Structure formats: structure tokens, C-alpha cells
mmCIF file with all atom_site columns, C-alpha atoms in Angstrom:
data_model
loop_
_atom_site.group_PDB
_atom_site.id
_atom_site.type_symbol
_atom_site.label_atom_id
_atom_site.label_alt_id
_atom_site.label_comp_id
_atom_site.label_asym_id
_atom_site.label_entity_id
_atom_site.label_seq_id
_atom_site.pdbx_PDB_ins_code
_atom_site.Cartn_x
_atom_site.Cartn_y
_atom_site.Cartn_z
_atom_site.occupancy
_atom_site.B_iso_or_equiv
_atom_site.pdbx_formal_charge
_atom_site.auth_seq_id
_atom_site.auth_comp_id
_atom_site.auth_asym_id
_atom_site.auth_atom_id
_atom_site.pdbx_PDB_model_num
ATOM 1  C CA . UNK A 1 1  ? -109.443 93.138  46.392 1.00 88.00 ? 22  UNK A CA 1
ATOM 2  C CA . UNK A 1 2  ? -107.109 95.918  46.299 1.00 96.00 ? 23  UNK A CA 1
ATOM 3  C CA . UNK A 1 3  ? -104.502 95.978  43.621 1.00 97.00 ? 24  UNK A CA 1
ATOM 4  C CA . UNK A 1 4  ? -101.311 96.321  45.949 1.00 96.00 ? 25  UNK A CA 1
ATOM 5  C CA . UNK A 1 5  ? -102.826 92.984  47.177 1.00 96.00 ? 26  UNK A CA 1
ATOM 6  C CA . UNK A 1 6  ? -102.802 91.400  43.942 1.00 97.00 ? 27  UNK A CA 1
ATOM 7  C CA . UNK A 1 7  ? -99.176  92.641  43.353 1.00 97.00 ? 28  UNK A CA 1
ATOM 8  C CA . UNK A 1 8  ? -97.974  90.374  46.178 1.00 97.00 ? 29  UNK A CA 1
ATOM 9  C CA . UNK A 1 9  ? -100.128 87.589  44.742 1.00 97.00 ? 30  UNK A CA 1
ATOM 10 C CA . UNK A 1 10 ? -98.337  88.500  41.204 1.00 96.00 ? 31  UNK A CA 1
ATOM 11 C CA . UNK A 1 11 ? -95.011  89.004  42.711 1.00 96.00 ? 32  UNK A CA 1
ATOM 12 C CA . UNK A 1 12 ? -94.564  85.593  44.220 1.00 96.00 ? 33  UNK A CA 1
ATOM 13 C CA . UNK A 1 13 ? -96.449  83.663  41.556 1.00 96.00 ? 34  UNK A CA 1
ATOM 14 C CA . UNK A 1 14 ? -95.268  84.959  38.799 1.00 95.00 ? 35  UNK A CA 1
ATOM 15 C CA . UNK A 1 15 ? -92.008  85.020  40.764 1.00 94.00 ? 36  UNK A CA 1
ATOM 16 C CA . UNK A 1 16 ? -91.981  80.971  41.393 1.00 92.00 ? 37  UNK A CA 1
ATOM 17 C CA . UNK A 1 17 ? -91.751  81.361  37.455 1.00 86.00 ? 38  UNK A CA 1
ATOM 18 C CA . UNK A 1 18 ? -89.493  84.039  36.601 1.00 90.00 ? 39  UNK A CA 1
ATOM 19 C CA . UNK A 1 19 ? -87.518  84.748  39.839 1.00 92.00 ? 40  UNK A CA 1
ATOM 20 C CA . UNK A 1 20 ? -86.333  88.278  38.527 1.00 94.00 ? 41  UNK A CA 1
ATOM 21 C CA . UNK A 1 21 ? -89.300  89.280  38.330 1.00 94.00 ? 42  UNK A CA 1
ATOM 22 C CA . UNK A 1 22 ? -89.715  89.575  42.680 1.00 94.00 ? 43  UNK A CA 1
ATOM 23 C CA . UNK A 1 23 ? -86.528  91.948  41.827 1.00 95.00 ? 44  UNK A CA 1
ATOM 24 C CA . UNK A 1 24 ? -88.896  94.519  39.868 1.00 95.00 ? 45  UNK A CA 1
ATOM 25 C CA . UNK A 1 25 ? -89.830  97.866  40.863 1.00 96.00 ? 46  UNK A CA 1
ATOM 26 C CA . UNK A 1 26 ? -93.750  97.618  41.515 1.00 95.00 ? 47  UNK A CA 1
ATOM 27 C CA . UNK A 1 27 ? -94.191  100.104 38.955 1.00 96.00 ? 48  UNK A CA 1
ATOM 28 C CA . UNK A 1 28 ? -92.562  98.313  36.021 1.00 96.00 ? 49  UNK A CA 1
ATOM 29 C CA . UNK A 1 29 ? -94.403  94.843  37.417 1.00 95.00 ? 50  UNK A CA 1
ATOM 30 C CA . UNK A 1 30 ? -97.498  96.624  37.040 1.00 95.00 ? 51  UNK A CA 1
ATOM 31 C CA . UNK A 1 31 ? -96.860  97.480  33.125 1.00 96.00 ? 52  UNK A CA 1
ATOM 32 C CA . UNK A 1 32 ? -94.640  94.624  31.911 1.00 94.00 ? 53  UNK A CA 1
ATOM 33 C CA . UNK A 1 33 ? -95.921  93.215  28.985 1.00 96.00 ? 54  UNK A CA 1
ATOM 34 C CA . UNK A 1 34 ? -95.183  89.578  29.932 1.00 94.00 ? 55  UNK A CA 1
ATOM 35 C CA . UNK A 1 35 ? -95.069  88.272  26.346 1.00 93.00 ? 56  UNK A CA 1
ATOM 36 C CA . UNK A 1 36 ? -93.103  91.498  24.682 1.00 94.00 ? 57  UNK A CA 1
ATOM 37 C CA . UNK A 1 37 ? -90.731  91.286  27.683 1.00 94.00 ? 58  UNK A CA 1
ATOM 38 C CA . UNK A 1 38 ? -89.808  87.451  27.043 1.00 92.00 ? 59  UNK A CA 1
ATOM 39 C CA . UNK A 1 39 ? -90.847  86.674  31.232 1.00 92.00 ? 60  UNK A CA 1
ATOM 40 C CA . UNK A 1 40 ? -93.498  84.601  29.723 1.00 93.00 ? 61  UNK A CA 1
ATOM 41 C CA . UNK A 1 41 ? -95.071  82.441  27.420 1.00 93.00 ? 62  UNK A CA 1
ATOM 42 C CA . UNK A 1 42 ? -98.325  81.435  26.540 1.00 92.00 ? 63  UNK A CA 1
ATOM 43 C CA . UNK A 1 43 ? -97.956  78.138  28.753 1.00 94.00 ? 64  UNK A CA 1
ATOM 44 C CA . UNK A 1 44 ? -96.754  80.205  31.632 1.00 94.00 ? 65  UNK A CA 1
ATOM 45 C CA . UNK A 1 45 ? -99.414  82.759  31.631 1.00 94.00 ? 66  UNK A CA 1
ATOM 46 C CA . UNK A 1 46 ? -102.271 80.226  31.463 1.00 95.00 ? 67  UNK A CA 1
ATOM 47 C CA . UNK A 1 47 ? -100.606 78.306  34.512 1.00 95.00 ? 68  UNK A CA 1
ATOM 48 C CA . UNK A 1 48 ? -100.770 82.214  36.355 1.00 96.00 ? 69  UNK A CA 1
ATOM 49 C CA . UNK A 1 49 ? -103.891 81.991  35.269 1.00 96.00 ? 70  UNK A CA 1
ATOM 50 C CA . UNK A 1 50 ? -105.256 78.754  36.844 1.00 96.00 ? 71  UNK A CA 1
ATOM 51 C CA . UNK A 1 51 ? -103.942 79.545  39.856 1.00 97.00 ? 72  UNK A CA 1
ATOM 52 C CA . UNK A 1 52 ? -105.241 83.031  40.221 1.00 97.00 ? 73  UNK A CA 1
ATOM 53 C CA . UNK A 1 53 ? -108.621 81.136  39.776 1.00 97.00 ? 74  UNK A CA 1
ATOM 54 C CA . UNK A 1 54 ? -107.913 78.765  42.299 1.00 97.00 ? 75  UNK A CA 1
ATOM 55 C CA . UNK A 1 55 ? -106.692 81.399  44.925 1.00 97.00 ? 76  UNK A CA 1
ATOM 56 C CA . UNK A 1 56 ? -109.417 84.124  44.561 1.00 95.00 ? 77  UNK A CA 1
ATOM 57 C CA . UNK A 1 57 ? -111.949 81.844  43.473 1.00 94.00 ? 78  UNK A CA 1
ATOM 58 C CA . UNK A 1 58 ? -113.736 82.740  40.417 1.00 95.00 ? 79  UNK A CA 1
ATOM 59 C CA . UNK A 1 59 ? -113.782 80.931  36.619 1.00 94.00 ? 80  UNK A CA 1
ATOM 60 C CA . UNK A 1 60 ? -112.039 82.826  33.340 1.00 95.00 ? 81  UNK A CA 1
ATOM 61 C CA . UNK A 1 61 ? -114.904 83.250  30.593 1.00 93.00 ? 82  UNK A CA 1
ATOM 62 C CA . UNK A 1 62 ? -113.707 82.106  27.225 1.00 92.00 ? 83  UNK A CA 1
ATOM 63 C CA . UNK A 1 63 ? -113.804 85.663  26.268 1.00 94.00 ? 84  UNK A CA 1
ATOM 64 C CA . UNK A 1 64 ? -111.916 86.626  29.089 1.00 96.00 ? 85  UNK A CA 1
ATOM 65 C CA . UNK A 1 65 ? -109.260 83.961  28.169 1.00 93.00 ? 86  UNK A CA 1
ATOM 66 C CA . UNK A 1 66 ? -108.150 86.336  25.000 1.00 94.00 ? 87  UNK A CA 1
ATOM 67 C CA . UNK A 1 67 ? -108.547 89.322  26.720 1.00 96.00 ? 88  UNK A CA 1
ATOM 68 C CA . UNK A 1 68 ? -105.187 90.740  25.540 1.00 96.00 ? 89  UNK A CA 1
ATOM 69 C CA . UNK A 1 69 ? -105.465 93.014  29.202 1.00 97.00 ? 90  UNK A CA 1
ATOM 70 C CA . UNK A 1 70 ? -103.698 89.826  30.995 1.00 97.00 ? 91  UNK A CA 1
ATOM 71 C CA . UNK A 1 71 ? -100.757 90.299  29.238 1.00 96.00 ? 92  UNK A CA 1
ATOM 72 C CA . UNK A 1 72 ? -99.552  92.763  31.945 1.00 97.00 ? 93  UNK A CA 1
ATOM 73 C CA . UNK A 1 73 ? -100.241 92.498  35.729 1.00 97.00 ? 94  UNK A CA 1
ATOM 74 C CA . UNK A 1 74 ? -102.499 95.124  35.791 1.00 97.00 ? 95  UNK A CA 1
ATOM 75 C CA . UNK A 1 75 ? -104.573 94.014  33.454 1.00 97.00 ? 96  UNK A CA 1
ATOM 76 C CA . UNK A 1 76 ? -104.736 90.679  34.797 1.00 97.00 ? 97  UNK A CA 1
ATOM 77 C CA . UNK A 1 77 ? -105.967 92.484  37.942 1.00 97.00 ? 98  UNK A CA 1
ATOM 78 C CA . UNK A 1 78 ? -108.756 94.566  35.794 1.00 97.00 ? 99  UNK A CA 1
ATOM 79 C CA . UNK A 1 79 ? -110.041 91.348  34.320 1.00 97.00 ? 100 UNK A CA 1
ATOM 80 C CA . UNK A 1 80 ? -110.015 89.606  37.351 1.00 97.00 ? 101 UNK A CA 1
ATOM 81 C CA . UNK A 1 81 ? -111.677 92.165  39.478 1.00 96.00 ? 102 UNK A CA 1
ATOM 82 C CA . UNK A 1 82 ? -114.258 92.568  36.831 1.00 96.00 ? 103 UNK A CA 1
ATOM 83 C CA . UNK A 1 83 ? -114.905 88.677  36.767 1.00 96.00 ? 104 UNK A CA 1
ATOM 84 C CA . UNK A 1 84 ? -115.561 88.436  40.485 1.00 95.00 ? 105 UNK A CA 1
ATOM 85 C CA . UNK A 1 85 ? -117.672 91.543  40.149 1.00 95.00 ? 106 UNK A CA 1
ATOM 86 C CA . UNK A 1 86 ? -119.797 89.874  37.300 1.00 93.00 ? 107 UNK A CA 1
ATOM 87 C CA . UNK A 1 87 ? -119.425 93.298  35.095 1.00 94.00 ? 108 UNK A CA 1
ATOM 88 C CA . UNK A 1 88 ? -117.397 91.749  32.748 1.00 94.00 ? 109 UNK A CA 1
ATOM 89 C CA . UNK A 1 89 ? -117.384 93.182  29.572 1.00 87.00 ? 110 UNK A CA 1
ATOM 90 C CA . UNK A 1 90 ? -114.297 92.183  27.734 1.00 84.00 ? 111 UNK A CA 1
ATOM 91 C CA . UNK A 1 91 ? -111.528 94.447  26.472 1.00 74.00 ? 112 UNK A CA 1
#
């Protein structure tokens, strides 16, 4: 998967929860620290979460569930991308 792929996926999913965020410039959506920024909280990002492994069909490790990388979208692609890859390493 490519990562301006995965931006769309971010942009309207994390969008359905935080509709301000669709209005972001790619390259702050990329860095936002979802947590630091107030977009999300912990219940949010673990419903982002579920449905990123419904839609590109993989399973979080426990490990990966901490992985402090998914507090921004590009980290969330990292770990992802790594997960599907099976060279998941943690942060």
C-alpha cells in the first residue's frame, strides 16, 4: 500500500470522527500527534484502529497496540505496513 493511499483511508476515517481534520493540509495530517493535538482520544484511536484492521485486513499485535508510532498518521501507516509485511519489530 502506498502511503498517499492510506491518507485517503485516514482522511475520511479519521474525518467521520473529527470532521476538521478532512480540512488539513496532507502534510500536517501526516504529523499530527492525535492525542497532543486534542483530535483524539484513546477511545477514538482504538475505533481507527479496528477499522483499519477490518479494511486492509491484518490483526494489531499486543505490542503493536502501544506502539506510541500510531499516535500520528504516519506512524499508523509504518506500523501497519510493517504488520501486513510480517517484519514487525515494534517501535
Amino acid at each position: 500500500m502506498k502511503f498517499s493511499e492510506f491518507l485517503e483511508w485516514a482522511k475520511e476515517t479519521i474525518g467521520a470522527a473529527d470532521p476538521d481534520f478532512r480540512q488539513l493540509s496532507p502534510d500536517v495530517m501526516r504529523s499530527t500527534n492525535f492525542f497532543a493535538s486534542g483530535r483524539m482520544d484513546s477511545i477514538q484511536l482504538m475505533n481507527v484502529l479496528l477499522q483499519a484492521e477490518e479494511d486492509f485486513g491484518f490483526q494489531f499485535s499486543e505490542q503493536a497496540f502501544q506502539d506510541r508510532r500510531l499516535q500520528t498518521v504516519y506512524g499508523m501507516f509504518e506500523v501497519i505496513s510493517e504488520l501486513k509485511a510480517g517484519s514487525y519489530k515494534g517501535e
